[in-house]
Amino acid sequence: MSIQQDYDPATASPERLGIGMRLSVHPHCDAFEEAIVGALADVADAGLGAELVVETDEVSTYVGALSEPAEERLAAFAVALIAAAYRRCGEGHVVAHLLFSRGCPGEVTCNPEKVGLPTPAPIHLEATGIPAVAQWSLYPLLDGSSKGGDHMAHIEAAIESAKARGIAASANHYATKLTGDLGEVVSTAVDAWTQVGAVVPHVVTHLSISVASPSVAAAKEGTTR
């Protein structure tokens, strides 16, 4: 690892902050391999990999941001990949797992206690027309540091923000349930992650997203009987 150094917000680029994500997409259809590979190709063809490092291995895909607007680039990539897999799966059930990290000490060359933390603008994504349900968790790390503070205060504020947007549906064990258009679900979680990242040097958020879940269809069927 490189020698640690401090820097101010003007020089705290996404690449130096270590802004990125890991995601995996699981289409529940017979041709799942073609759906995954085809979805990655669709996103690449749409130019959404610009200014991103994209590396796929046997477990997941790493996407690292190189320039601003870093968070919006990551969110747009994730939404497009899930939507493409959904279409290639015949609009069948697709599950995705997304892990976003900002300021991970293993990714950057700074002292995470002393960095200048930029405040990104809220992201804007077009509606996809795809209803989604997610289980969302937020982890402000370096708790108790000079830039950290009470981690629950950050989490509770993020949940209230999601409720104000009409996306946070209810609390689940270890997570908050989000429901809405796929684009808005991801935008809500990413905006909360970046807001906390403006005051906490290392913050992680995790989403498990489901579209076209058979559980939803079964529940609707049960209410109509």
Coordinates of N, CA and C in Angstrom, one line a residue:
M1 N 0.8 -1.2 0.0 CA 0.0 0.0 0.0 C 0.9 1.2 0.0
S2 N 0.5 2.3 -0.7 CA 1.2 3.5 -0.8 C 1.3 4.3 0.5
I3 N 2.3 5.1 0.7 CA 2.4 5.9 1.9 C 1.2 6.9 2.0
Q4 N 0.6 7.0 3.2 CA -0.6 7.8 3.3 C -0.2 9.3 3.2
Q5 N -1.1 10.0 2.7 CA -1.0 11.5 2.5 C -2.3 12.1 2.7
D6 N -2.3 13.4 3.1 CA -3.6 14.1 3.2 C -3.8 15.0 2.0
Y7 N -5.1 15.4 1.7 CA -5.4 16.2 0.6 C -6.7 16.9 0.9
D8 N -7.0 18.0 0.2 CA -8.2 18.8 0.4 C -9.3 18.4 -0.6
P9 N -10.5 18.9 -0.4 CA -11.6 18.5 -1.3 C -11.3 18.8 -2.8
A10 N -10.5 19.8 -3.0 CA -10.3 20.2 -4.4 C -9.5 19.1 -5.2
T11 N -8.7 18.3 -4.4 CA -7.9 17.3 -5.1 C -8.4 15.9 -4.7
A12 N -9.5 15.8 -4.0 CA -10.0 14.5 -3.6 C -10.8 13.9 -4.7
S13 N -10.1 13.4 -5.7 CA -10.8 12.8 -6.9 C -11.5 11.5 -6.5
P14 N -12.5 11.0 -7.2 CA -13.1 9.7 -7.0 C -12.1 8.6 -6.9
E15 N -11.1 8.6 -7.8 CA -10.1 7.6 -7.9 C -9.3 7.5 -6.6
R16 N -8.9 8.7 -6.1 CA -8.1 8.8 -4.9 C -9.0 8.4 -3.6
L17 N -10.3 8.8 -3.7 CA -11.1 8.4 -2.5 C -11.5 7.0 -2.5
G18 N -11.4 6.3 -3.6 CA -11.7 4.9 -3.7 C -13.2 4.7 -3.8
I19 N -13.9 5.4 -4.7 CA -15.4 5.3 -4.9 C -15.6 4.2 -5.9
G20 N -16.4 3.2 -5.5 CA -16.7 2.1 -6.4 C -17.7 1.2 -5.8
M21 N -18.0 0.1 -6.6 CA -19.0 -0.9 -6.1 C -18.6 -2.2 -6.6
R22 N -19.2 -3.2 -6.0 CA -19.2 -4.6 -6.5 C -20.6 -5.0 -6.7
L23 N -21.0 -5.6 -7.8 CA -22.3 -6.1 -8.0 C -22.4 -7.4 -8.7
S24 N -23.4 -8.1 -8.4 CA -23.6 -9.4 -9.1 C -25.1 -9.5 -9.4
V25 N -25.4 -10.0 -10.6 CA -26.8 -10.1 -11.1 C -27.1 -11.6 -11.3
H26 N -28.3 -12.0 -10.9 CA -28.7 -13.4 -10.9 C -30.1 -13.5 -11.6
P27 N -30.1 -13.7 -12.9 CA -31.4 -13.9 -13.6 C -31.9 -15.3 -13.4
H28 N -33.1 -15.4 -13.0 CA -33.7 -16.7 -12.8 C -34.5 -17.2 -14.0
C29 N -33.6 -17.5 -15.0 CA -34.2 -18.1 -16.2 C -33.2 -19.1 -16.8
D30 N -33.7 -19.9 -17.7 CA -32.9 -21.0 -18.2 C -31.6 -20.5 -18.8
A31 N -31.7 -19.4 -19.6 CA -30.5 -18.9 -20.3 C -29.9 -17.8 -19.5
F32 N -29.6 -18.1 -18.2 CA -29.1 -17.1 -17.3 C -27.7 -16.6 -17.7
E33 N -26.8 -17.5 -18.2 CA -25.5 -17.1 -18.6 C -25.6 -16.1 -19.7
E34 N -26.4 -16.4 -20.7 CA -26.5 -15.4 -21.9 C -27.1 -14.1 -21.4
A35 N -28.0 -14.2 -20.4 CA -28.6 -13.0 -19.9 C -27.6 -12.1 -19.2
I36 N -26.7 -12.7 -18.4 CA -25.7 -11.9 -17.7 C -24.7 -11.3 -18.6
V37 N -24.1 -12.2 -19.5 CA -23.1 -11.7 -20.5 C -23.7 -10.7 -21.4
G38 N -24.9 -10.9 -21.9 CA -25.6 -10.0 -22.8 C -25.9 -8.7 -22.1
A39 N -26.3 -8.7 -20.8 CA -26.5 -7.5 -20.1 C -25.3 -6.6 -19.9
L40 N -24.2 -7.3 -19.6 CA -22.9 -6.5 -19.6 C -22.5 -5.9 -20.9
A41 N -22.8 -6.6 -22.0 CA -22.5 -6.1 -23.3 C -23.4 -4.9 -23.6
D42 N -24.7 -5.0 -23.2 CA -25.7 -3.9 -23.5 C -25.2 -2.7 -22.8
V43 N -24.7 -2.8 -21.5 CA -24.3 -1.6 -20.8 C -23.1 -1.0 -21.4
A44 N -22.1 -1.9 -21.9 CA -20.9 -1.4 -22.5 C -21.3 -0.7 -23.8
D45 N -22.2 -1.2 -24.6 CA -22.6 -0.7 -25.9 C -23.3 0.7 -25.7
A46 N -24.0 0.9 -24.5 CA -24.6 2.1 -24.2 C -23.7 3.2 -23.8
G47 N -22.4 2.9 -23.6 CA -21.4 3.8 -23.2 C -21.4 4.1 -21.7
L48 N -22.0 3.3 -20.9 CA -22.1 3.6 -19.5 C -20.9 3.1 -18.7
G49 N -19.9 2.5 -19.4 CA -18.7 2.2 -18.8 C -17.6 3.3 -18.9
A50 N -18.0 4.4 -19.5 CA -17.0 5.5 -19.7 C -16.6 6.1 -18.3
E51 N -15.3 6.3 -18.2 CA -14.7 6.8 -16.9 C -15.0 5.9 -15.7
L52 N -15.1 4.6 -16.1 CA -15.2 3.6 -15.0 C -14.3 2.5 -15.3
V53 N -13.8 1.8 -14.3 CA -13.0 0.6 -14.4 C -13.9 -0.5 -14.2
V54 N -14.1 -1.4 -15.1 CA -15.1 -2.5 -15.0 C -14.3 -3.8 -15.1
E55 N -14.3 -4.7 -14.1 CA -13.6 -5.9 -14.0 C -14.6 -7.0 -13.5
T56 N -14.8 -8.0 -14.4 CA -15.7 -9.1 -14.0 C -14.9 -10.4 -13.7
D57 N -15.2 -11.0 -12.6 CA -14.6 -12.3 -12.3 C -15.7 -13.3 -12.1
E58 N -15.3 -14.5 -11.5 CA -16.3 -15.6 -11.4 C -17.3 -15.4 -10.2
V59 N -17.1 -14.3 -9.5 CA -18.0 -14.0 -8.4 C -18.9 -12.8 -8.6
S60 N -18.3 -11.7 -9.1 CA -19.0 -10.5 -9.2 C -18.3 -9.5 -10.2
T61 N -18.8 -8.3 -10.4 CA -18.2 -7.3 -11.2 C -17.8 -6.1 -10.3
Y62 N -16.6 -5.7 -10.4 CA -16.1 -4.5 -9.8 C -16.2 -3.4 -10.7
V63 N -16.7 -2.2 -10.2 CA -16.8 -1.0 -11.0 C -16.2 0.1 -10.2
G64 N -15.1 0.7 -10.6 CA -14.5 1.8 -9.9 C -14.6 3.1 -10.7
A65 N -14.9 4.2 -10.0 CA -15.2 5.5 -10.6 C -13.8 6.2 -10.7
L66 N -13.6 6.8 -11.9 CA -12.4 7.6 -12.1 C -12.6 9.1 -12.1
S67 N -13.8 9.6 -12.3 CA -14.1 11.0 -12.4 C -15.5 11.3 -12.0
E68 N -15.8 12.6 -11.8 CA -17.2 13.0 -11.4 C -18.1 13.0 -12.7
P69 N -19.4 12.8 -12.5 CA -20.1 12.5 -11.2 C -20.0 11.1 -10.9
A70 N -19.1 10.7 -10.0 CA -18.8 9.3 -9.7 C -20.0 8.5 -9.3
E71 N -20.7 9.0 -8.3 CA -21.8 8.2 -7.8 C -22.9 8.0 -8.8
E72 N -23.2 9.1 -9.6 CA -24.2 8.9 -10.6 C -23.8 7.9 -11.7
R73 N -22.5 7.9 -12.1 CA -22.0 6.9 -13.0 C -22.2 5.5 -12.5
L74 N -21.9 5.3 -11.2 CA -22.1 4.0 -10.7 C -23.5 3.5 -10.6
A75 N -24.4 4.5 -10.2 CA -25.8 4.1 -10.1 C -26.4 3.8 -11.5
A76 N -26.0 4.7 -12.4 CA -26.6 4.4 -13.8 C -26.1 3.1 -14.4
F77 N -24.9 2.7 -14.1 CA -24.4 1.4 -14.6 C -25.1 0.3 -13.9
A78 N -25.3 0.4 -12.6 CA -26.1 -0.7 -11.9 C -27.5 -0.8 -12.4
V79 N -28.2 0.3 -12.5 CA -29.6 0.2 -12.9 C -29.7 -0.3 -14.4
A80 N -28.8 0.1 -15.2 CA -28.8 -0.4 -16.6 C -28.5 -1.8 -16.7
L81 N -27.6 -2.3 -15.9 CA -27.3 -3.7 -15.9 C -28.4 -4.6 -15.4
I82 N -29.1 -4.2 -14.3 CA -30.2 -4.9 -13.8 C -31.4 -4.9 -14.8
A83 N -31.6 -3.8 -15.4 CA -32.7 -3.6 -16.4 C -32.5 -4.5 -17.6
A84 N -31.2 -4.5 -18.1 CA -30.9 -5.3 -19.2 C -31.0 -6.8 -19.0
A85 N -30.6 -7.2 -17.8 CA -30.7 -8.6 -17.4 C -32.2 -9.0 -17.3
Y86 N -33.0 -8.1 -16.8 CA -34.5 -8.3 -16.7 C -35.1 -8.5 -18.1
R87 N -34.7 -7.7 -19.0 CA -35.3 -7.8 -20.4 C -34.8 -9.1 -21.0
R88 N -33.5 -9.4 -20.9 CA -33.0 -10.6 -21.5 C -33.5 -11.9 -20.9
C89 N -34.0 -11.7 -19.7 CA -34.6 -12.9 -19.0 C -36.1 -13.0 -19.3
G90 N -36.6 -12.3 -20.3 CA -38.0 -12.3 -20.7 C -38.8 -11.6 -19.6
E91 N -38.3 -10.6 -19.0 CA -39.0 -9.9 -17.9 C -39.3 -10.8 -16.7
G92 N -38.5 -11.8 -16.5 CA -38.6 -12.7 -15.4 C -37.9 -12.3 -14.2
H93 N -37.9 -13.1 -13.2 CA -37.3 -12.8 -11.9 C -35.8 -12.6 -12.0
V94 N -35.3 -11.4 -11.5 CA -33.9 -11.1 -11.4 C -33.6 -10.6 -10.0
V95 N -32.5 -11.1 -9.5 CA -32.0 -10.6 -8.2 C -30.6 -10.0 -8.4
A96 N -30.3 -8.9 -7.7 CA -29.0 -8.3 -7.8 C -28.5 -7.9 -6.4
H97 N -27.2 -8.0 -6.2 CA -26.6 -7.6 -5.0 C -25.5 -6.5 -5.3
L98 N -25.7 -5.4 -4.6 CA -24.8 -4.2 -4.9 C -24.1 -3.8 -3.6
L99 N -22.8 -3.6 -3.6 CA -22.1 -3.1 -2.5 C -21.3 -1.9 -2.9
F100 N -21.6 -0.7 -2.4 CA -21.0 0.5 -2.7 C -20.0 0.9 -1.6
S101 N -18.8 1.3 -1.9 CA -17.9 1.8 -0.9 C -17.2 3.1 -1.3
R102 N -17.0 3.9 -0.3 CA -16.4 5.3 -0.5 C -15.4 5.5 0.6
G103 N -14.2 5.7 0.2 CA -13.1 6.0 1.2 C -12.5 4.8 1.9
C104 N -12.6 3.6 1.3 CA -12.1 2.4 1.9 C -10.6 2.6 2.1
P105 N -10.0 2.5 3.3 CA -8.6 2.6 3.5 C -7.7 1.7 2.6
G106 N -8.3 0.6 2.2 CA -7.5 -0.4 1.4 C -7.5 0.1 -0.1
E107 N -8.3 1.1 -0.5 CA -8.3 1.5 -1.8 C -7.6 2.9 -2.1
V108 N -7.4 3.6 -1.0 CA -6.9 5.0 -1.2 C -5.5 5.2 -0.6
T109 N -4.9 6.3 -0.9 CA -3.5 6.6 -0.5 C -3.5 7.7 0.5
C110 N -4.6 7.9 1.2 CA -4.7 9.1 2.1 C -4.9 8.5 3.6
N111 N -4.9 9.4 4.5 CA -5.3 9.1 5.9 C -6.7 9.4 6.0
P112 N -7.6 8.3 6.1 CA -9.1 8.5 6.1 C -9.6 9.4 7.2
E113 N -8.8 9.6 8.3 CA -9.2 10.5 9.3 C -9.1 12.0 9.0
K114 N -8.2 12.3 8.0 CA -7.9 13.7 7.7 C -8.2 14.2 6.3
V115 N -8.9 13.4 5.5 CA -9.2 13.8 4.1 C -10.2 14.9 4.1
G116 N -10.1 15.7 3.0 CA -11.2 16.6 2.8 C -12.3 15.9 2.0
L117 N -13.5 15.9 2.5 CA -14.6 15.1 1.9 C -15.5 16.0 1.0
P118 N -15.5 15.8 -0.3 CA -16.5 16.6 -1.1 C -17.9 16.1 -0.9
T119 N -18.8 17.0 -1.2 CA -20.3 16.7 -1.1 C -20.9 16.6 -2.5
P120 N -21.2 15.4 -3.0 CA -21.7 15.3 -4.3 C -23.1 15.8 -4.4
A121 N -23.5 16.3 -5.6 CA -24.9 16.6 -5.8 C -25.8 15.4 -5.9
P122 N -27.1 15.5 -5.6 CA -28.0 14.4 -5.7 C -28.0 13.8 -7.2
I123 N -28.1 12.5 -7.3 CA -28.1 12.0 -8.7 C -29.5 12.0 -9.3
H124 N -29.5 12.0 -10.6 CA -30.7 12.0 -11.4 C -30.7 10.9 -12.4
L125 N -31.6 9.9 -12.3 CA -31.8 8.8 -13.2 C -33.2 8.8 -13.8
E126 N -33.3 8.5 -15.0 CA -34.6 8.3 -15.6 C -35.3 7.1 -15.0
A127 N -36.7 7.2 -14.9 CA -37.5 6.1 -14.5 C -37.3 4.9 -15.5
T128 N -37.3 3.7 -15.0 CA -37.1 2.5 -15.8 C -38.4 1.9 -16.2
G129 N -39.5 2.1 -15.4 CA -40.7 1.4 -15.5 C -40.7 0.0 -15.0
I130 N -39.7 -0.3 -14.2 CA -39.5 -1.6 -13.6 C -39.7 -1.5 -12.1
P131 N -40.8 -2.1 -11.6 CA -40.9 -2.0 -10.1 C -39.9 -2.9 -9.4
A132 N -39.3 -2.4 -8.3 CA -38.3 -3.2 -7.6 C -38.6 -3.1 -6.1
V133 N -38.0 -4.2 -5.5 CA -38.1 -4.2 -4.0 C -36.6 -4.5 -3.6
A134 N -36.2 -3.8 -2.5 CA -34.8 -4.0 -2.1 C -34.7 -4.0 -0.6
Q135 N -33.7 -4.7 -0.1 CA -33.4 -4.7 1.3 C -32.0 -3.9 1.4
W136 N -32.1 -2.8 2.1 CA -31.0 -1.8 2.1 C -30.4 -1.6 3.5
S137 N -29.0 -1.7 3.5 CA -28.3 -1.4 4.8 C -27.2 -0.4 4.5
L138 N -26.9 0.4 5.5 CA -26.0 1.5 5.4 C -25.0 1.4 6.6
Y139 N -23.7 1.5 6.3 CA -22.7 1.3 7.3 C -21.7 2.5 7.3
P140 N -21.9 3.5 8.2 CA -20.9 4.5 8.4 C -19.7 3.9 9.2
L141 N -18.5 3.9 8.7 CA -17.4 3.2 9.4 C -16.5 4.3 10.0
L142 N -15.4 3.9 10.6 CA -14.6 4.8 11.4 C -15.4 5.5 12.5
D143 N -16.3 4.8 13.1 CA -17.2 5.4 14.1 C -16.4 5.9 15.3
G144 N -16.8 7.1 15.7 CA -16.1 7.6 16.9 C -14.9 8.5 16.5
S145 N -14.6 8.6 15.2 CA -13.5 9.4 14.7 C -13.9 10.9 14.8
S146 N -13.0 11.8 14.5 CA -13.3 13.2 14.5 C -14.3 13.5 13.4
K147 N -14.4 12.7 12.4 CA -15.4 13.0 11.3 C -16.5 12.0 11.3
G148 N -16.6 11.1 12.3 CA -17.6 10.1 12.3 C -18.8 10.4 13.1
G149 N -18.6 10.3 14.4 CA -19.7 10.6 15.3 C -20.6 9.4 15.5
D150 N -21.8 9.7 15.9 CA -22.8 8.6 16.2 C -23.3 8.0 14.9
H151 N -22.9 6.7 14.7 CA -23.3 6.1 13.4 C -24.8 5.9 13.3
M152 N -25.5 5.7 14.4 CA -27.0 5.5 14.3 C -27.7 6.8 13.9
A153 N -27.1 7.9 14.2 CA -27.7 9.2 13.8 C -27.7 9.3 12.3
H154 N -26.6 8.9 11.7 CA -26.4 9.0 10.2 C -27.4 8.0 9.6
I155 N -27.5 6.8 10.1 CA -28.4 5.8 9.6 C -29.9 6.3 9.7
E156 N -30.3 6.8 10.8 CA -31.7 7.2 11.0 C -32.0 8.4 10.1
A157 N -31.1 9.3 9.9 CA -31.3 10.4 9.0 C -31.5 9.9 7.6
A158 N -30.7 8.9 7.2 CA -30.8 8.4 5.9 C -32.2 7.7 5.6
I159 N -32.6 7.0 6.6 CA -33.9 6.3 6.5 C -35.1 7.3 6.4
E160 N -35.0 8.4 7.2 CA -36.0 9.4 7.2 C -36.0 10.1 5.8
S161 N -34.8 10.3 5.2 CA -34.8 10.9 3.9 C -35.4 9.9 2.8
A162 N -35.2 8.6 3.0 CA -35.8 7.7 2.1 C -37.3 7.7 2.2
K163 N -37.8 7.8 3.5 CA -39.3 7.9 3.7 C -39.8 9.1 3.1
A164 N -39.1 10.2 3.1 CA -39.6 11.5 2.5 C -39.8 11.3 1.0
R165 N -38.9 10.5 0.4 CA -39.0 10.3 -1.0 C -40.1 9.3 -1.4
G166 N -40.7 8.7 -0.3 CA -41.8 7.7 -0.6 C -41.2 6.3 -1.0
I167 N -39.9 6.1 -0.7 CA -39.3 4.8 -1.2 C -39.1 3.8 0.0
A168 N -38.8 4.3 1.2 CA -38.7 3.4 2.3 C -40.0 2.9 2.8
A169 N -40.2 1.6 2.7 CA -41.5 1.0 3.0 C -41.6 0.6 4.5
S170 N -40.6 -0.1 5.0 CA -40.6 -0.6 6.3 C -39.3 -1.1 6.8
A171 N -39.2 -1.3 8.1 CA -37.9 -1.8 8.6 C -38.0 -3.4 8.6
N172 N -36.9 -4.0 8.2 CA -36.7 -5.4 8.3 C -35.6 -5.7 9.2
H173 N -35.4 -7.0 9.5 CA -34.2 -7.4 10.3 C -32.9 -7.0 9.6
Y174 N -32.1 -6.1 10.2 CA -30.8 -5.7 9.7 C -30.9 -4.9 8.4
A175 N -32.0 -4.5 8.0 CA -32.2 -3.8 6.8 C -33.4 -2.9 6.8
T176 N -33.5 -2.0 5.8 CA -34.7 -1.3 5.5 C -35.3 -1.7 4.1
K177 N -36.5 -1.9 4.0 CA -37.2 -2.3 2.8 C -37.5 -1.1 1.9
L178 N -37.0 -1.1 0.7 CA -37.3 0.0 -0.2 C -38.1 -0.5 -1.4
T179 N -39.1 0.2 -1.8 CA -40.0 -0.2 -2.9 C -40.2 1.0 -3.8
G180 N -40.2 0.7 -5.1 CA -40.5 1.8 -6.1 C -39.9 1.4 -7.4
D181 N -39.8 2.4 -8.3 CA -39.1 2.2 -9.6 C -37.7 1.8 -9.3
L182 N -37.1 0.9 -10.1 CA -35.7 0.5 -10.0 C -34.8 1.6 -9.9
G183 N -34.9 2.6 -10.8 CA -34.0 3.8 -10.8 C -34.1 4.6 -9.5
E184 N -35.3 4.7 -9.0 CA -35.5 5.5 -7.8 C -35.0 4.8 -6.5
V185 N -35.2 3.5 -6.5 CA -34.7 2.7 -5.4 C -33.2 2.8 -5.3
V186 N -32.5 2.6 -6.4 CA -31.0 2.7 -6.4 C -30.6 4.2 -6.1
S187 N -31.3 5.2 -6.7 CA -30.9 6.6 -6.4 C -31.1 6.9 -4.9
T188 N -32.1 6.4 -4.3 CA -32.3 6.7 -2.9 C -31.2 6.2 -2.0
A189 N -30.8 5.0 -2.3 CA -29.7 4.4 -1.5 C -28.4 5.1 -1.7
V190 N -28.1 5.4 -3.0 CA -26.8 6.0 -3.4 C -26.8 7.4 -2.8
D191 N -27.9 8.2 -2.9 CA -27.9 9.5 -2.4 C -27.6 9.5 -0.9
A192 N -28.2 8.6 -0.1 CA -28.0 8.5 1.3 C -26.5 8.1 1.6
W193 N -26.0 7.2 0.8 CA -24.6 6.8 1.0 C -23.6 8.0 0.8
T194 N -23.9 8.8 -0.2 CA -23.0 10.0 -0.5 C -23.2 11.1 0.5
Q195 N -24.4 11.2 1.0 CA -24.6 12.3 2.1 C -23.8 11.9 3.3
V196 N -23.8 10.7 3.7 CA -23.1 10.3 4.9 C -21.6 10.4 4.6
G197 N -21.2 10.0 3.3 CA -19.8 10.1 2.9 C -19.2 11.5 2.9
A198 N -20.1 12.5 3.0 CA -19.6 13.9 3.1 C -19.1 14.2 4.4
V199 N -19.4 13.4 5.4 CA -19.0 13.7 6.8 C -18.2 12.5 7.5
V200 N -18.4 11.3 6.9 CA -17.7 10.1 7.4 C -16.7 9.7 6.4
P201 N -15.5 9.5 6.7 CA -14.4 9.2 5.7 C -14.6 7.8 5.0
H202 N -15.2 6.9 5.7 CA -15.4 5.6 5.1 C -16.9 5.1 5.3
V203 N -17.6 4.9 4.2 CA -19.0 4.5 4.4 C -19.3 3.5 3.3
V204 N -20.1 2.5 3.7 CA -20.5 1.4 2.8 C -22.0 1.3 2.8
T205 N -22.6 1.0 1.7 CA -24.0 0.6 1.6 C -24.2 -0.6 0.8
H206 N -25.2 -1.4 1.2 CA -25.5 -2.7 0.5 C -27.0 -2.8 0.2
L207 N -27.2 -3.3 -1.0 CA -28.6 -3.5 -1.5 C -28.7 -4.9 -2.1
S208 N -29.8 -5.5 -1.7 CA -30.2 -6.8 -2.3 C -31.5 -6.4 -3.0
I209 N -31.5 -6.4 -4.4 CA -32.7 -6.0 -5.2 C -33.3 -7.1 -5.9
S210 N -34.7 -7.1 -5.9 CA -35.4 -8.1 -6.6 C -36.5 -7.5 -7.5
V211 N -36.5 -7.9 -8.7 CA -37.5 -7.5 -9.7 C -38.3 -8.7 -10.2
A212 N -39.6 -8.5 -10.4 CA -40.5 -9.5 -10.9 C -40.4 -10.8 -10.0
S213 N -40.4 -10.5 -8.7 CA -40.3 -11.6 -7.7 C -41.6 -12.5 -7.7
P214 N -41.5 -13.8 -7.7 CA -42.7 -14.6 -7.7 C -43.5 -14.5 -6.4
S215 N -42.8 -14.0 -5.3 CA -43.4 -13.8 -4.0 C -44.4 -12.7 -4.1
V216 N -44.1 -11.6 -4.9 CA -45.0 -10.5 -5.0 C -46.3 -11.0 -5.8
A217 N -46.1 -11.7 -6.8 CA -47.2 -12.2 -7.6 C -48.1 -13.1 -6.8
A218 N -47.5 -14.0 -5.9 CA -48.2 -14.9 -5.1 C -49.0 -14.1 -4.1
A219 N -48.4 -13.1 -3.5 CA -49.1 -12.2 -2.5 C -50.3 -11.6 -3.1
K220 N -50.2 -11.0 -4.3 CA -51.3 -10.4 -5.0 C -52.4 -11.4 -5.3
E221 N -52.0 -12.6 -5.7 CA -53.0 -13.6 -6.0 C -53.8 -14.0 -4.8
G222 N -53.1 -14.0 -3.7 CA -53.7 -14.4 -2.4 C -54.7 -13.3 -2.0
T223 N -54.5 -12.1 -2.3 CA -55.4 -11.0 -1.8 C -56.6 -10.9 -2.7
T224 N -56.6 -11.6 -3.9 CA -57.7 -11.5 -4.8 C -58.6 -12.7 -4.6
R225 N -58.2 -13.7 -3.9 CA -59.0 -14.9 -3.7 C -60.2 -14.7 -2.8

